[in-house]
Coordinates of C-alpha atoms and ligand atoms in Angstrom, one line a residue:
X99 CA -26.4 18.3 -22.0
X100 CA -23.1 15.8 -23.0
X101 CA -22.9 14.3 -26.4
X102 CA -20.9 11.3 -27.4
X103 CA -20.8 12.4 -31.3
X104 CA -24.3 12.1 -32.2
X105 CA -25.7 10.7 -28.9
X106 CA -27.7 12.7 -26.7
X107 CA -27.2 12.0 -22.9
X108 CA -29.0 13.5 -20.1
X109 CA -27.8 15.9 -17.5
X110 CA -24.9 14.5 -15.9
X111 CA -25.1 10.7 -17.3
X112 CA -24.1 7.9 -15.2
X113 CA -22.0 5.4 -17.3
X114 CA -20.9 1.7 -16.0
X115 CA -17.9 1.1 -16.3
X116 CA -15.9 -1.7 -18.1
X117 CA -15.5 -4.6 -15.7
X118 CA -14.0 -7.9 -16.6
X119 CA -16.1 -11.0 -16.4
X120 CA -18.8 -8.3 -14.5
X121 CA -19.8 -6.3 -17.3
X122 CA -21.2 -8.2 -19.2
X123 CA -25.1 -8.7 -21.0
X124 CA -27.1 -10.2 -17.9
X125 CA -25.9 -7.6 -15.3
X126 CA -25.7 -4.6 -18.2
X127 CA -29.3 -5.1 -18.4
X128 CA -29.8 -5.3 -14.4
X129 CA -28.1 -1.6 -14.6
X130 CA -29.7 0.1 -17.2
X131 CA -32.7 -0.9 -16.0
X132 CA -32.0 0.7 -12.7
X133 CA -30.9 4.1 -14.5
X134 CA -27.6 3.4 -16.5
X135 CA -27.4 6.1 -19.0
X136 CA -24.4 4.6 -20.7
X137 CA -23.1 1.0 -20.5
X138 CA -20.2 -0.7 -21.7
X139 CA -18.4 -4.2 -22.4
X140 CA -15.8 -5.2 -20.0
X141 CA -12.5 -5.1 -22.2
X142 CA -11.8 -7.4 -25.2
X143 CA -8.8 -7.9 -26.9
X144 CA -7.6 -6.7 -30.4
X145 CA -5.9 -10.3 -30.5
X146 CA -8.5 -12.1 -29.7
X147 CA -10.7 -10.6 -31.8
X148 CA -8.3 -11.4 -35.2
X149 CA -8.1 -15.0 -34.1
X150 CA -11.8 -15.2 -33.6
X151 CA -11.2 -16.7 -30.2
X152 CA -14.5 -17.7 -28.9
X153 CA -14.4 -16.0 -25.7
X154 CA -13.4 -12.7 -27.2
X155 CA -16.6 -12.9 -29.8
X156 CA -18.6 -13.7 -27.4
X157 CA -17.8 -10.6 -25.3
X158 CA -19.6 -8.5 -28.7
X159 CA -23.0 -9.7 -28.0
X160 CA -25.2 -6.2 -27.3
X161 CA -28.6 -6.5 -27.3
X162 CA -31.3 -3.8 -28.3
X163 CA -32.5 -2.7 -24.8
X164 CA -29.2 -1.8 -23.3
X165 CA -28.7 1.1 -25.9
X166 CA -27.0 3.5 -26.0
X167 CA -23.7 1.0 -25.7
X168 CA -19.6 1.0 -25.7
X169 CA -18.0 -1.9 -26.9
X170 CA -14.4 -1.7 -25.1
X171 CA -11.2 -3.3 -27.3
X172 CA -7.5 -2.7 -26.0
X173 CA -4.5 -3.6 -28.2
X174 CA -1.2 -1.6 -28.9
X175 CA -1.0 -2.5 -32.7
X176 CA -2.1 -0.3 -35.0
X177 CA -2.9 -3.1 -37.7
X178 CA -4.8 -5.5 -34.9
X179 CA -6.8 -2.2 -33.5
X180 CA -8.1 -1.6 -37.0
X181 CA -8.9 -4.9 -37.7
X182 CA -11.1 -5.5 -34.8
X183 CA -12.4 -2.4 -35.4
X184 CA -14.0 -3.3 -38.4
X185 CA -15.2 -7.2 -36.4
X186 CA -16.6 -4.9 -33.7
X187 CA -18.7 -2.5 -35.9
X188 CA -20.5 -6.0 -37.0
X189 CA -21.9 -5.6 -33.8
X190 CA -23.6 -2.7 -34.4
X191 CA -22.8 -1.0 -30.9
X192 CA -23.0 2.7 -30.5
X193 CA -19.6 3.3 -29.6
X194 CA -16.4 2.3 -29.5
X195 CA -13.9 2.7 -26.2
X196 CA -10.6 2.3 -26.3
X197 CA -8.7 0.9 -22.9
X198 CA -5.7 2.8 -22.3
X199 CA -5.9 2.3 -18.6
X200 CA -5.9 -1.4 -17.6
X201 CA -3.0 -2.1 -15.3
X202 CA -2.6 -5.1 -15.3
X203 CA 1.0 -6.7 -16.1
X204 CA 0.0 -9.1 -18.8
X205 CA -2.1 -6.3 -20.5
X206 CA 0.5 -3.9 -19.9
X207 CA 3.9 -5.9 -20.6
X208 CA 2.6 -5.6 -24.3
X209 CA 2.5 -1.9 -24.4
X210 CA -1.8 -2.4 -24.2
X211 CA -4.4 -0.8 -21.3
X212 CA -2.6 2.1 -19.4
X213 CA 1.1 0.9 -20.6
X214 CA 0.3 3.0 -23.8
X215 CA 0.5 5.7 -21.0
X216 CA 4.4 5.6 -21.1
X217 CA 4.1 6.2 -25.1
X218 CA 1.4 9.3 -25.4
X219 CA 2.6 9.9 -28.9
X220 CA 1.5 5.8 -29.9
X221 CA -1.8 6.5 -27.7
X222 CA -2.9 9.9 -29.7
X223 CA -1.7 7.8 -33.2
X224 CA -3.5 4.7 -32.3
X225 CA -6.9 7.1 -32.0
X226 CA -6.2 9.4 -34.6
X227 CA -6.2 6.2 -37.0
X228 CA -9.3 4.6 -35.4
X229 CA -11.4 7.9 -35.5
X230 CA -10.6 7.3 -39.4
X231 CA -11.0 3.8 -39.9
X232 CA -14.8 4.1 -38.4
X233 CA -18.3 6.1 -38.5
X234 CA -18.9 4.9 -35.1
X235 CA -18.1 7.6 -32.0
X236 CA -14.5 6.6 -30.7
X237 CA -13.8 7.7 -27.1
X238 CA -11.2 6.5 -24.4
X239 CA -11.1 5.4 -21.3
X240 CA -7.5 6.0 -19.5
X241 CA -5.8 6.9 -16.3
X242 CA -4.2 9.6 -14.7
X243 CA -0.2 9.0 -16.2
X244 CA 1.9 5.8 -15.4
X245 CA 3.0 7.6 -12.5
X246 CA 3.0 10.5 -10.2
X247 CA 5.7 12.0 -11.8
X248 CA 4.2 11.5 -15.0
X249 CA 0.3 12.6 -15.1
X250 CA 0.2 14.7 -18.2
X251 CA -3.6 14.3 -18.1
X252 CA -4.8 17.8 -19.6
X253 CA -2.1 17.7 -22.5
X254 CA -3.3 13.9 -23.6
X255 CA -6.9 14.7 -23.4
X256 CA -6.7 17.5 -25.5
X257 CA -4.9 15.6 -27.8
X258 CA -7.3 12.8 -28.4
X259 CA -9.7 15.5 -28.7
X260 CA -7.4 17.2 -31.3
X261 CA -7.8 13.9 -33.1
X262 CA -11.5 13.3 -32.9
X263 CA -11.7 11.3 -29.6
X264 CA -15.3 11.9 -28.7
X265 CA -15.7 11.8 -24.8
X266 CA -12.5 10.7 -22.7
X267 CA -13.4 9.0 -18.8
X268 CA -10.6 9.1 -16.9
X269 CA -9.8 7.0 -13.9
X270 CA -8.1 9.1 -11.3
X271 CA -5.4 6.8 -10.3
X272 CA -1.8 6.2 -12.2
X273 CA -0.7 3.0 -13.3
X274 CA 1.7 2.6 -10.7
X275 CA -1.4 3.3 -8.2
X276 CA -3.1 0.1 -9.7
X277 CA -6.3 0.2 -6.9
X278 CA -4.5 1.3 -4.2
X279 CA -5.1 4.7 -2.0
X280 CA -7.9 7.5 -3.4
X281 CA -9.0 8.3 -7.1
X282 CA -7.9 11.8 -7.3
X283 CA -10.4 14.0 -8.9
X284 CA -8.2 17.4 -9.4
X285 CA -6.5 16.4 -12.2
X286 CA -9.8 15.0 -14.2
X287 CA -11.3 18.6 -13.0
X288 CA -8.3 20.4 -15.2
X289 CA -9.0 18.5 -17.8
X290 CA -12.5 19.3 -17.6
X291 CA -11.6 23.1 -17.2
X292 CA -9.1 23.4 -20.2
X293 CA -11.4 26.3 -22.0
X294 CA -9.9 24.1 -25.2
X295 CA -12.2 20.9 -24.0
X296 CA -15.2 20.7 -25.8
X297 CA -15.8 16.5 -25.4
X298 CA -17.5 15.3 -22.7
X299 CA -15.3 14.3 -19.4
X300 CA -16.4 11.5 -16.9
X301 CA -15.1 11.3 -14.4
X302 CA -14.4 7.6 -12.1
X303 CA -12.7 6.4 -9.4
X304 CA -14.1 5.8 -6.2
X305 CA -18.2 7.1 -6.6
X306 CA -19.6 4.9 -4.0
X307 CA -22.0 6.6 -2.6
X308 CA -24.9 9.5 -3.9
X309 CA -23.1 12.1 -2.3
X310 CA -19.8 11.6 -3.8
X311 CA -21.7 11.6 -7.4
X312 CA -23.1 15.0 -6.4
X313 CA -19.9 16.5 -5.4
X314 CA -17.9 15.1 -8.6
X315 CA -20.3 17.5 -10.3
X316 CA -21.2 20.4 -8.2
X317 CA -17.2 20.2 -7.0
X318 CA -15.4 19.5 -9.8
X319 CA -17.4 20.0 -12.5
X320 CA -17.5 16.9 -14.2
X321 CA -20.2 15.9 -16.9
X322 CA -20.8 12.6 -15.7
X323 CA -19.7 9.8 -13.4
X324 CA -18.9 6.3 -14.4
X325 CA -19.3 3.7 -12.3
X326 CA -17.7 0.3 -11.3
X327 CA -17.4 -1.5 -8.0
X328 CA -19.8 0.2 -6.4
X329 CA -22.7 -1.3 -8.9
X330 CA -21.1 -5.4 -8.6
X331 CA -23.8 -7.0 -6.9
X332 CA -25.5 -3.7 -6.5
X333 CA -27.7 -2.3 -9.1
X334 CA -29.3 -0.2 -7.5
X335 CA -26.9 2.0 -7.1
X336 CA -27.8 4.4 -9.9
X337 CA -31.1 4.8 -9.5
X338 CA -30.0 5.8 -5.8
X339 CA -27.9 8.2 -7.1
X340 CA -30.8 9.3 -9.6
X341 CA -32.6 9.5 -6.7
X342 CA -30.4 11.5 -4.6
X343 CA -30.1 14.2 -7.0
X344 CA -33.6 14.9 -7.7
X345 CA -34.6 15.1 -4.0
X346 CA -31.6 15.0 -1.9
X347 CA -32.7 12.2 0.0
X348 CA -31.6 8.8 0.3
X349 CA -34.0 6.3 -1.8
X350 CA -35.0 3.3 0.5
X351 CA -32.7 0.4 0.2
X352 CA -34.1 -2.6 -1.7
X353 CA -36.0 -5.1 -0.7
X354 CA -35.1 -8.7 0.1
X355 CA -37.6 -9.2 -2.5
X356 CA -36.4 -6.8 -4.9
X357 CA -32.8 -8.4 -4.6
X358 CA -33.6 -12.0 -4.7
X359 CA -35.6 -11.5 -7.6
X360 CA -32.5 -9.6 -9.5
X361 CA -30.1 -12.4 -8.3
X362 CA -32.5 -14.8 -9.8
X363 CA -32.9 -12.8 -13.2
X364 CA -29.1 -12.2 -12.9
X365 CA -28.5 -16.4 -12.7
X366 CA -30.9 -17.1 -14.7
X367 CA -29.7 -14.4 -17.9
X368 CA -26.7 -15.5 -17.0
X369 CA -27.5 -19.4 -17.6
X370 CA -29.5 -18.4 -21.1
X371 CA -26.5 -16.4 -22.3
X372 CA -23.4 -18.1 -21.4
X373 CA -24.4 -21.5 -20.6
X374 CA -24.9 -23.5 -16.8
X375 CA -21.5 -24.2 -16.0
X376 CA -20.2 -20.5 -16.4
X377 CA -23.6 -18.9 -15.7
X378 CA -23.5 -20.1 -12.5
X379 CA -19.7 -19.8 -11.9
X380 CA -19.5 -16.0 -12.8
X381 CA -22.8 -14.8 -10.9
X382 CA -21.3 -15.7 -7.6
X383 CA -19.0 -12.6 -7.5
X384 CA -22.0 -10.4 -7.1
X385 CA -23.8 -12.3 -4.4
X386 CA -22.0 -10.8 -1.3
X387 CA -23.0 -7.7 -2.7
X388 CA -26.9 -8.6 -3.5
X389 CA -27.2 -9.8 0.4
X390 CA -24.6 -7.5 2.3
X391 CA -25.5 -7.3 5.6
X392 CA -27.7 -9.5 6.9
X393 CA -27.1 -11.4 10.1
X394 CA -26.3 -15.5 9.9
X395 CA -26.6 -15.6 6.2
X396 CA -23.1 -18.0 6.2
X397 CA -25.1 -21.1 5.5
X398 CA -27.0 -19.4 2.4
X399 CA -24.2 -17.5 0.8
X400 CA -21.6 -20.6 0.9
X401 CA -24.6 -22.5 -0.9
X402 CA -24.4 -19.5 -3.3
X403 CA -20.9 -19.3 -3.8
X404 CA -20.1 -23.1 -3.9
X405 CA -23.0 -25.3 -5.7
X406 CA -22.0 -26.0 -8.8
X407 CA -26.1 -27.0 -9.8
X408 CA -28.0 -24.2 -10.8
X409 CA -31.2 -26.0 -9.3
X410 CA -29.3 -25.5 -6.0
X411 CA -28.4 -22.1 -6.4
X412 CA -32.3 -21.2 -6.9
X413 CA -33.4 -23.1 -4.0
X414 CA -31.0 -21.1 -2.0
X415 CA -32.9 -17.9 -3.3
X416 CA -36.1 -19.4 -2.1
X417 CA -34.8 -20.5 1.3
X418 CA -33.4 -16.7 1.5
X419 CA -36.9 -15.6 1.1
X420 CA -38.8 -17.9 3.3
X421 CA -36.5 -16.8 6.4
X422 CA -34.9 -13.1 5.8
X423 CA -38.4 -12.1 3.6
X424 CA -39.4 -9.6 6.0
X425 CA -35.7 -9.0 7.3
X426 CA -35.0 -4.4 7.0
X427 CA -32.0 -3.5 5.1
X428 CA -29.9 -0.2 6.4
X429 CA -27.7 2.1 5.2
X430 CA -24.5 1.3 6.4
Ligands
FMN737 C1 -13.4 -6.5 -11.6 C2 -13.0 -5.3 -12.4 C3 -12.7 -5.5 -13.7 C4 -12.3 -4.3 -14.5 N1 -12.2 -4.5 -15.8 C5 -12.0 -3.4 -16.6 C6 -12.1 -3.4 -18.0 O1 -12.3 -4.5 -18.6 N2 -11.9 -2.3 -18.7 C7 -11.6 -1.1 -18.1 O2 -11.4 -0.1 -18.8 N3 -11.5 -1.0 -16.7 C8 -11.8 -2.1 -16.0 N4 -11.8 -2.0 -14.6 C9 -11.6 -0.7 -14.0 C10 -13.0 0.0 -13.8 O3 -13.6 0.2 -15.1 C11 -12.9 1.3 -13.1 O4 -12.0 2.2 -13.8 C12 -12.3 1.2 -11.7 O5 -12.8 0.1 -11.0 C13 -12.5 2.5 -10.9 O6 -13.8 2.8 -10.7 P1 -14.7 2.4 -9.4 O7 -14.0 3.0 -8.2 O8 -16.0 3.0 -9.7 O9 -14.7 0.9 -9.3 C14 -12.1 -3.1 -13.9 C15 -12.3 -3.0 -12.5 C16 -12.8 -4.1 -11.7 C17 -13.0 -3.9 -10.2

């Protein structure tokens, strides 16, 4: 079974992934409810963190039931990364990620996310002194290289490893990549078959569906999957993949009532948490996702996606039930 340090995982953990303004406590608790075995902050900045900007503290509230969990900082200074070390372990979480994979030019332009990928000796330094500075498990979250002719995966993992990086997931795109085309999984499986890898490897890109979770381990090996856009608005997902793997059948999709009651819990955690204006604002992302599918919903979702009144948003929950209640989901 993986370990992360000290932490015990199950057989092939399922992680969720850092997302921006997705991951955060309302739907973390949605997921590990629905089998999560790992779960994680969307990204926060060193920067932030130093300046106590509110929006980057706020991002460190963890909450007992969503344990074990990753808080995710990126930065490219040595001075800020230990600094908001020590701010983050005030939170108490179990671990601590570091992003070297966010692609993004703003993130990037400062030598932070995956632009520490054209600097591997900065990257390995960077861990080496935050594996010091902290009791707390440091792993890494990164890419594949900045580009194709630069994907010197196997050397960089072993490296972190070398300086007490304690599980490393690796997205399997480059930088240059950003979404586009296939996550390739080869590369993530020679990491994972170094025979000088000890450290857990997850691997993520592209798991959207049961059967690609099974092949990334029965294929390639991998010791668990982490998981992003296929859980946005979707839940469910890992107990379907759960599912999957213990019978090898598909697990009945949810219920209208099963998802208007998590949109409702989702809006309504998200309200308590971050207030109405934003609560409602940043839930609407994942209500496509919640009712996908369904025929002549245009009239419900736009109320969704457009009131700004929470009161409205609910009603359009319980107009959703009152006319799709009995409506059959299928796979598609
Ligand atoms: C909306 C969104 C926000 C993201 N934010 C982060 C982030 O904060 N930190 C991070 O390491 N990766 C972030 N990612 C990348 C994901 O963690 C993941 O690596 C990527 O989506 C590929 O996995 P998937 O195919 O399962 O979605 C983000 C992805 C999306 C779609």
């Amino acid at each position: 079974m993986p370990k992360i340090g000290d932490i015990e995982l199950p057989d092939f953990p399922l992680l969720l992934a850092p997302m921006e303004d997705v991951s955060d406590p309302p739907f973390r608790a949605l997921c590990k409810e629905q089998g999560a075995d790992v779960v994680f902050t969307e990204f926060i900045s060193s920067e932030g963190l130093i300046r106590d900007a509110a929006k980057s503290v706020m991002k460190l509230d963890i909450y007992e039931k969503e344990r074990p969990v990753g808080i995710q900082i990126f930065g490219a200074n040595l001075d800020s990364m230990l600094q908001s070390v020590e701010i983050v372990e005030k939170s108490n979480p179990d671990i601590i990620d570091i992003n070297f994979g966010c692609p993004v030019k703003k993130v990037v332009s400062k030598g932070a996310g995956a632009g520490i990928l054209k600097d591997i000796d900065l990257m390995v330094s960077l861990t080496d002194a935050m594996v010091k500075h902290t009791k707390l498990p440091i792993t890494v979250k990164t890419r594949l290289g900045w580009d194709e002719d630069s994907i010197k995966i196997v050397e960089v993992a072993e490296r972190l490893q070398d300086v007490g990086c304690k599980a490393i997931s690796i997205h399997g795109r480059t930088r240059a990549q950003m979404y586009k085309g296939y996550a390739k999984w080869e590369p993530i499986a020679e990491v994972k078959n170094n025979p000088r890898m000890h450290i857990p490897v997850f691997g993520n890109g592209d798991v959207d569906t049961p059967e690609a979770a099974m092949k990334m381990r029965d294929e390639y090996g991998l010791d668990g999957a982490m998981i992003g856009r296929a859980s946005i608005g979707y839940p469910w997902f890992f107990r379907e993949v759960k599912h999957y793997f213990k019978t090898g059948e598909h697990l009945a999709l949810p219920t209208m009532q099963e998802r208007v009651h998590a949109a409702r819990r989702h809006l309504q955690m998200s309200i308590d948490w971050k207030g109405e204006k934003l609560g409602v604002f940043e839930t609407r992302r994942h209500y496509t996702n919640y009712f996908k599918g369904i025929p002549n919903f245009k009239e419900y979702r736009m109320k969704m996606v457009t009131s700004d009144d929470a009161v409205d948003v609910f009603d359009a929950f319980d107009e959703v039930l009152e006319k799709f209640g009995d409506y059959q989901f299928e796979q598609v």
